[in-house]
CSV table of C-alpha atoms in Angstrom, one decimal:
chain,number,residue,atom,x,y,z
A,231,MET,CA,0.0,0.0,0.0
A,232,ALA,CA,1.3,3.6,-0.9
A,233,ASN,CA,2.4,5.6,2.1
A,234,LEU,CA,0.4,8.6,3.2
A,235,LYS,CA,2.6,11.1,1.4
A,236,GLU,CA,2.0,9.8,-1.9
A,237,LEU,CA,-1.6,9.4,-1.4
A,238,ARG,CA,-2.0,12.7,-0.1
A,239,SER,CA,-0.1,14.1,-3.3
A,240,ARG,CA,-2.3,11.6,-5.6
A,241,ILE,CA,-5.4,13.2,-4.1
A,242,THR,CA,-4.5,16.7,-4.6
A,243,SER,CA,-3.5,15.9,-8.2
A,244,VAL,CA,-6.8,14.3,-8.9
A,245,SER,CA,-8.7,17.0,-7.3
A,246,SER,CA,-7.1,19.4,-9.2
A,247,THR,CA,-7.8,17.7,-12.5
A,248,MET,CA,-11.4,17.4,-11.4
A,249,GLN,CA,-11.7,21.1,-11.2
A,250,ILE,CA,-10.3,21.8,-14.6
A,251,THR,CA,-12.4,19.1,-16.2
A,252,SER,CA,-15.5,20.6,-14.5
A,253,ALA,CA,-14.4,24.1,-15.9
A,254,MET,CA,-14.2,22.8,-19.2
A,255,LYS,CA,-17.6,21.2,-19.0
A,256,MET,CA,-19.0,24.4,-17.9
A,257,VAL,CA,-17.4,26.4,-20.7
A,258,SER,CA,-18.4,23.8,-23.4
A,259,ALA,CA,-21.8,23.8,-22.0
A,260,ALA,CA,-22.2,27.6,-22.6
A,261,LYS,CA,-20.6,27.3,-25.9
A,262,LEU,CA,-22.8,24.4,-27.0
A,263,SER,CA,-25.9,26.4,-26.1
A,264,LYS,CA,-25.1,29.2,-28.7
A,265,ALA,CA,-23.9,26.8,-31.2
A,266,GLN,CA,-26.9,24.6,-30.9
A,267,ASP,CA,-29.1,27.7,-31.4
A,268,ALA,CA,-27.4,28.7,-34.5
A,269,ILE,CA,-27.5,25.5,-36.5
A,270,THR,CA,-31.4,24.8,-35.3
A,271,SER,CA,-32.1,28.2,-36.6
A,272,MET,CA,-30.6,27.8,-40.1
A,273,ARG,CA,-31.9,24.3,-40.9
A,274,PRO,CA,-35.3,25.2,-41.9
A,275,TYR,CA,-33.9,27.7,-44.3
A,276,ALA,CA,-31.1,25.3,-45.7
A,277,GLU,CA,-34.0,22.7,-46.1
A,278,LYS,CA,-36.2,24.9,-47.7
A,279,LEU,CA,-33.8,26.2,-50.2
A,280,THR,CA,-32.7,22.4,-51.0
A,281,GLN,CA,-36.3,21.7,-51.7
A,282,LEU,CA,-36.8,24.5,-53.8
A,283,LEU,CA,-33.7,23.8,-56.0
A,284,GLN,CA,-34.9,20.3,-56.3
A,285,ASP,CA,-38.3,21.4,-57.5
A,286,LEU,CA,-36.9,23.8,-60.1
A,287,SER,CA,-33.8,21.7,-61.3
A,288,ALA,CA,-36.0,18.5,-61.6
A,289,THR,CA,-38.2,20.6,-64.6
A,290,LEU,CA,-35.2,21.7,-66.5
A,291,ASP,CA,-33.5,20.0,-69.5
A,292,ASP,CA,-30.0,18.6,-69.0
A,293,ASP,CA,-28.7,21.4,-70.9
A,294,ALA,CA,-30.3,23.9,-69.0
A,295,ASN,CA,-28.8,22.8,-65.6
A,296,SER,CA,-25.6,24.3,-64.0
A,297,LYS,CA,-22.2,23.5,-64.8
A,298,PHE,CA,-21.8,22.5,-61.3
A,299,ALA,CA,-23.9,19.4,-62.0
A,300,GLU,CA,-21.5,18.3,-64.9
A,301,GLU,CA,-20.6,14.6,-64.3
A,302,ARG,CA,-17.3,13.5,-65.5
A,303,GLU,CA,-15.1,10.2,-65.3
A,304,VAL,CA,-13.9,10.5,-61.7
A,305,LYS,CA,-10.0,10.7,-61.7
A,306,ARG,CA,-9.2,13.0,-59.1
A,307,VAL,CA,-11.4,13.6,-55.7
A,308,LEU,CA,-11.3,16.0,-53.0
A,309,ILE,CA,-12.6,15.3,-49.6
A,310,VAL,CA,-13.4,18.0,-47.3
A,311,ALA,CA,-12.5,16.6,-43.8
A,312,ILE,CA,-13.9,18.8,-41.1
A,313,SER,CA,-12.5,18.3,-37.6
A,314,SER,CA,-11.6,20.7,-34.8
A,315,ASN,CA,-8.7,22.7,-33.6
A,316,LYS,CA,-8.7,21.3,-30.1
A,317,GLY,CA,-8.6,18.2,-28.5
A,318,LEU,CA,-10.4,16.7,-25.4
A,319,ALA,CA,-13.7,16.0,-27.2
A,320,GLY,CA,-13.8,12.2,-26.8
A,321,ALA,CA,-14.1,10.4,-30.3
A,322,PHE,CA,-15.1,13.4,-32.4
A,323,ASN,CA,-12.2,13.9,-34.3
A,324,THR,CA,-11.2,10.1,-34.5
A,325,ASN,CA,-14.4,9.3,-36.2
A,326,ILE,CA,-13.5,11.9,-38.9
A,327,ILE,CA,-10.1,10.4,-39.2
A,328,LYS,CA,-11.3,6.9,-39.4
A,329,LYS,CA,-14.2,7.7,-41.9
A,330,VAL,CA,-12.0,9.5,-44.3
A,331,LYS,CA,-9.2,6.9,-44.3
A,332,SER,CA,-11.9,4.0,-44.6
A,333,LYS,CA,-13.6,5.8,-47.3
A,334,VAL,CA,-10.4,6.3,-49.6
A,335,ALA,CA,-9.4,2.7,-49.0
A,336,ALA,CA,-13.0,1.3,-49.9
A,337,ASP,CA,-14.0,3.5,-52.7
A,338,TYR,CA,-10.9,5.4,-54.2
A,339,GLN,CA,-8.2,2.7,-54.4
A,340,ASN,CA,-7.4,3.6,-58.0
A,341,THR,CA,-8.3,7.2,-58.0
A,342,GLU,CA,-6.0,10.3,-57.0
A,343,VAL,CA,-7.4,11.6,-53.7
A,344,GLU,CA,-6.7,15.0,-52.0
A,345,LEU,CA,-7.9,16.7,-49.0
A,346,LEU,CA,-9.1,19.8,-47.9
A,347,THR,CA,-8.8,19.7,-44.2
A,348,LEU,CA,-10.7,22.2,-41.9
A,349,GLY,CA,-9.5,21.8,-38.4
A,350,LYS,CA,-6.0,21.1,-37.1
A,351,LYS,CA,-6.7,17.8,-35.3
A,352,GLY,CA,-7.6,16.3,-38.5
A,353,ASN,CA,-5.0,17.7,-40.5
A,354,ASP,CA,-2.3,16.9,-38.2
A,355,ILE,CA,-3.3,12.8,-38.5
A,356,LEU,CA,-4.5,12.7,-42.0
A,357,LYS,CA,-1.4,14.4,-43.6
A,358,LYS,CA,0.8,11.7,-42.4
A,359,THR,CA,-0.7,9.2,-44.8
A,360,LEU,CA,-2.8,11.2,-47.7
A,361,GLU,CA,-2.0,14.2,-49.7
A,362,VAL,CA,-3.5,17.5,-48.1
A,363,TYR,CA,-4.3,20.0,-50.9
A,364,LYS,CA,-5.2,22.7,-48.6
A,365,ASN,CA,-5.5,23.2,-44.7
A,366,ASP,CA,-7.6,26.2,-43.2
A,367,ASN,CA,-7.5,26.2,-39.3
A,368,ALA,CA,-8.8,29.8,-39.2
A,369,ILE,CA,-12.3,29.1,-40.1
A,370,PHE,CA,-13.2,28.4,-36.8
A,371,ASP,CA,-12.0,31.5,-35.4
A,372,ASP,CA,-14.7,33.6,-37.0
A,373,LEU,CA,-17.3,31.2,-38.4
A,374,SER,CA,-19.3,33.5,-40.6
A,375,PHE,CA,-21.1,32.8,-43.8
A,376,GLU,CA,-19.0,35.5,-45.6
A,377,ASN,CA,-16.0,33.2,-44.7
A,378,VAL,CA,-17.3,29.9,-45.4
A,379,SER,CA,-18.6,31.3,-48.9
A,380,ALA,CA,-15.1,32.1,-49.9
A,381,ILE,CA,-14.1,28.5,-49.1
A,382,ALA,CA,-17.1,27.2,-50.9
A,383,GLU,CA,-16.4,29.5,-54.2
A,384,GLU,CA,-12.9,28.1,-54.4
A,385,LEU,CA,-14.5,24.6,-54.1
A,386,MET,CA,-16.7,25.5,-57.1
A,387,GLN,CA,-13.9,27.0,-59.1
A,388,VAL,CA,-11.5,24.1,-58.8
A,389,PHE,CA,-14.5,21.9,-59.8
A,390,VAL,CA,-15.4,23.9,-62.9
A,391,ASP,CA,-11.7,24.4,-63.8
A,392,GLY,CA,-11.4,20.5,-63.8
A,393,LYS,CA,-8.8,20.1,-61.2
A,394,PHE,CA,-11.5,17.7,-59.2
A,395,ASP,CA,-14.0,15.7,-60.9
A,396,LYS,CA,-15.7,15.1,-57.5
A,397,ILE,CA,-16.0,17.0,-54.1
A,398,GLU,CA,-17.3,15.3,-50.9
A,399,LEU,CA,-17.9,16.5,-47.3
A,400,VAL,CA,-17.0,14.4,-44.2
A,401,TYR,CA,-18.2,15.8,-41.1
A,402,ASN,CA,-20.2,15.4,-37.6
A,403,GLN,CA,-23.6,16.3,-37.7
A,404,PHE,CA,-25.2,17.6,-34.7
A,405,LYS,CA,-27.9,15.5,-33.0
A,406,ASN,CA,-27.9,16.2,-29.5
A,407,ALA,CA,-25.2,16.8,-26.7
A,408,GLY,CA,-24.1,13.2,-26.3
A,409,THR,CA,-24.9,12.2,-30.2
A,410,GLN,CA,-23.1,13.1,-33.5
A,411,VAL,CA,-23.5,11.2,-36.7
A,412,VAL,CA,-20.6,11.1,-39.1
A,413,MET,CA,-22.0,12.3,-42.4
A,414,ASP,CA,-20.5,11.6,-45.8
A,415,GLU,CA,-22.2,14.0,-48.3
A,416,GLN,CA,-21.4,14.8,-52.1
A,417,PHE,CA,-20.9,18.3,-52.8
A,418,LEU,CA,-20.0,18.4,-56.3
A,419,PRO,CA,-21.3,17.8,-58.8
A,420,ILE,CA,-24.4,18.5,-57.7
A,421,GLU,CA,-26.8,15.2,-57.5
A,422,ARG,CA,-29.6,15.5,-60.2
A,423,PHE,CA,-33.0,15.8,-58.4
A,424,GLU,CA,-35.9,13.6,-59.4
A,425,THR,CA,-39.7,14.4,-58.4
A,426,GLU,CA,-43.0,12.8,-59.0
A,427,SER,CA,-44.4,13.4,-62.6
A,428,GLU,CA,-47.7,14.6,-61.4
A,429,LYS,CA,-46.1,17.1,-59.0
A,430,GLN,CA,-47.0,20.8,-60.5
A,431,LEU,CA,-45.0,23.7,-59.6
A,432,ASP,CA,-47.2,26.7,-58.4
A,433,TYR,CA,-44.5,29.3,-59.1
A,434,ILE,CA,-44.4,32.7,-60.8
A,435,PHE,CA,-40.6,33.0,-62.2
A,436,GLU,CA,-39.1,36.5,-62.5
A,437,PRO,CA,-36.6,36.3,-64.3
A,438,SER,CA,-36.5,33.1,-65.9
A,439,LYS,CA,-36.7,29.7,-64.3
A,440,ILE,CA,-33.3,29.0,-65.8
A,441,GLU,CA,-31.5,32.2,-64.3
A,442,ILE,CA,-33.2,31.4,-61.0
A,443,VAL,CA,-31.6,28.0,-60.8
A,444,LYS,CA,-28.2,29.1,-61.8
A,445,ASP,CA,-28.5,31.8,-59.1
A,446,LEU,CA,-29.9,29.4,-56.5
A,447,ILE,CA,-27.2,26.7,-57.0
A,448,PRO,CA,-24.2,28.6,-55.8
A,449,LYS,CA,-26.3,29.9,-52.9
A,450,SER,CA,-27.3,26.5,-52.1
A,451,LEU,CA,-23.7,25.1,-52.0
A,452,LYS,CA,-22.5,27.6,-49.8
A,453,MET,CA,-25.3,27.1,-47.5
A,454,GLN,CA,-24.4,23.2,-47.7
A,455,LEU,CA,-21.1,24.0,-46.6
A,456,PHE,CA,-21.8,26.3,-44.0
A,457,LYS,CA,-24.4,24.0,-42.3
A,458,ALA,CA,-21.8,21.2,-42.3
A,459,LEU,CA,-19.4,23.5,-40.7
A,460,ARG,CA,-21.9,24.8,-38.2
A,461,ASP,CA,-23.0,21.2,-37.4
A,462,SER,CA,-19.5,20.1,-36.8
A,463,PHE,CA,-18.8,23.0,-34.4
A,464,ALA,CA,-22.1,22.3,-32.3
A,465,SER,CA,-21.0,18.5,-32.3
A,466,GLU,CA,-17.5,19.7,-31.0
A,467,HIS,CA,-18.7,21.2,-28.2
A,468,GLY,CA,-21.3,18.6,-27.3
A,469,ALA,CA,-18.7,15.8,-27.6
A,470,ARG,CA,-16.5,17.9,-25.3
A,471,MET,CA,-18.9,18.8,-22.8
A,472,THR,CA,-19.7,14.8,-22.7
A,473,ALA,CA,-16.1,14.1,-22.3
A,474,MET,CA,-15.6,16.5,-19.8
A,475,HIS,CA,-18.3,15.4,-17.7
A,476,LYS,CA,-17.4,11.8,-17.7
A,477,ALA,CA,-13.9,12.8,-17.2
A,478,THR,CA,-15.0,14.6,-13.8
A,479,ASP,CA,-17.0,11.7,-13.0
A,480,ASN,CA,-13.9,9.5,-13.1
A,481,ALA,CA,-11.9,11.8,-11.3
A,482,LYS,CA,-14.4,12.1,-8.4
A,483,GLU,CA,-14.6,8.3,-8.3
A,484,LEU,CA,-10.8,8.1,-8.4
A,485,ARG,CA,-10.2,10.6,-5.8
A,486,ASP,CA,-13.2,9.1,-3.2
A,487,ASP,CA,-11.3,5.5,-3.8
A,488,LEU,CA,-8.0,7.3,-2.9
A,489,LYS,CA,-9.4,9.2,0.1
A,490,LEU,CA,-10.7,5.8,1.3
A,491,SER,CA,-6.9,4.1,0.9
A,492,TYR,CA,-5.6,7.0,2.8
A,493,ASN,CA,-7.9,6.6,5.6
A,494,LYS,CA,-7.4,3.0,5.9
A,495,ALA,CA,-3.4,3.6,5.8
A,496,ARG,CA,-4.0,6.5,8.3
A,497,GLN,CA,-6.0,4.4,10.6
A,498,ALA,CA,-3.3,1.3,10.4
A,499,SER,CA,-0.6,4.1,11.2
A,500,ILE,CA,-2.4,5.2,14.1
A,501,THR,CA,-3.1,1.6,15.2
A,502,ASN,CA,0.3,0.7,14.9
A,503,GLU,CA,1.6,3.7,16.9
A,504,ILE,CA,-0.8,2.8,19.5
A,505,LEU,CA,0.5,-0.6,19.8
A,506,GLU,CA,4.0,0.3,19.9
A,507,ILE,CA,3.2,2.8,22.8
A,508,VAL,CA,1.2,0.2,24.8
A,509,GLY,CA,4.1,-2.5,24.0
A,510,GLY,CA,6.5,0.0,25.4
A,511,ALA,CA,4.7,0.8,28.5
A,512,GLU,CA,4.3,-2.9,29.3
A,513,ALA,CA,7.9,-3.5,28.8
A,514,LEU,CA,8.5,-0.8,31.2
A,515,ASN,CA,6.1,-2.0,34.0
A,516,GLY,CA,7.2,-5.6,33.5
């Protein structure tokens, strides 16, 4: 059994760790509330925009569809891997890294694959085994639609220029504080939409339907990327809050066990001292 000094030192250390994890949990909870409100409020708009685009593009001829819908032989693929800049978030970053690696191994064995990594943690690991086209960690310092739009425009441009034949997003979708789902979405080319033949569109178009679709597609792509980043941002804080909650509980349990061991060791030490005193007194009397 460890001596009393060592146990006291370990109790102090575990207590300090518990205070840190508890503080991190509260910080993540506060950030999660704001991030959750942001992703919840924008989802109806993003879904409605997608639905409108589906309704309109399904009624257009192939020639009228945007250049962003052009399907080519897939020779070069760009995967946008969205992770975080900080750790201590459980399996949040690990799940993204595993998904990207498994996807490359399963779907693109004979295809040239490059990565656009958004987040330091994913980039640090993925760059060791895969080719990183570009890394942007600063996006999470100011996660605004304007900053995300710049990245989306760059993605659209490299696709139109033919540098990549397919672009996909891999990110954590926020469900709740304890649940994040790894998503794999096709970004470009945009998937062709199909609607029921009997569905009638009750819209008045001004200007023409084609011009509206061409204007909606870039906006929809920007919104898709922005929603993915917002989902990932909220998922990160949810995962970290959950991880720090578990870490705090584990530290408390360990501290209680150490205190019990310390009390037992202290009791044994006191008992031994009493026995030594009694034994010495008896020896003197004898």
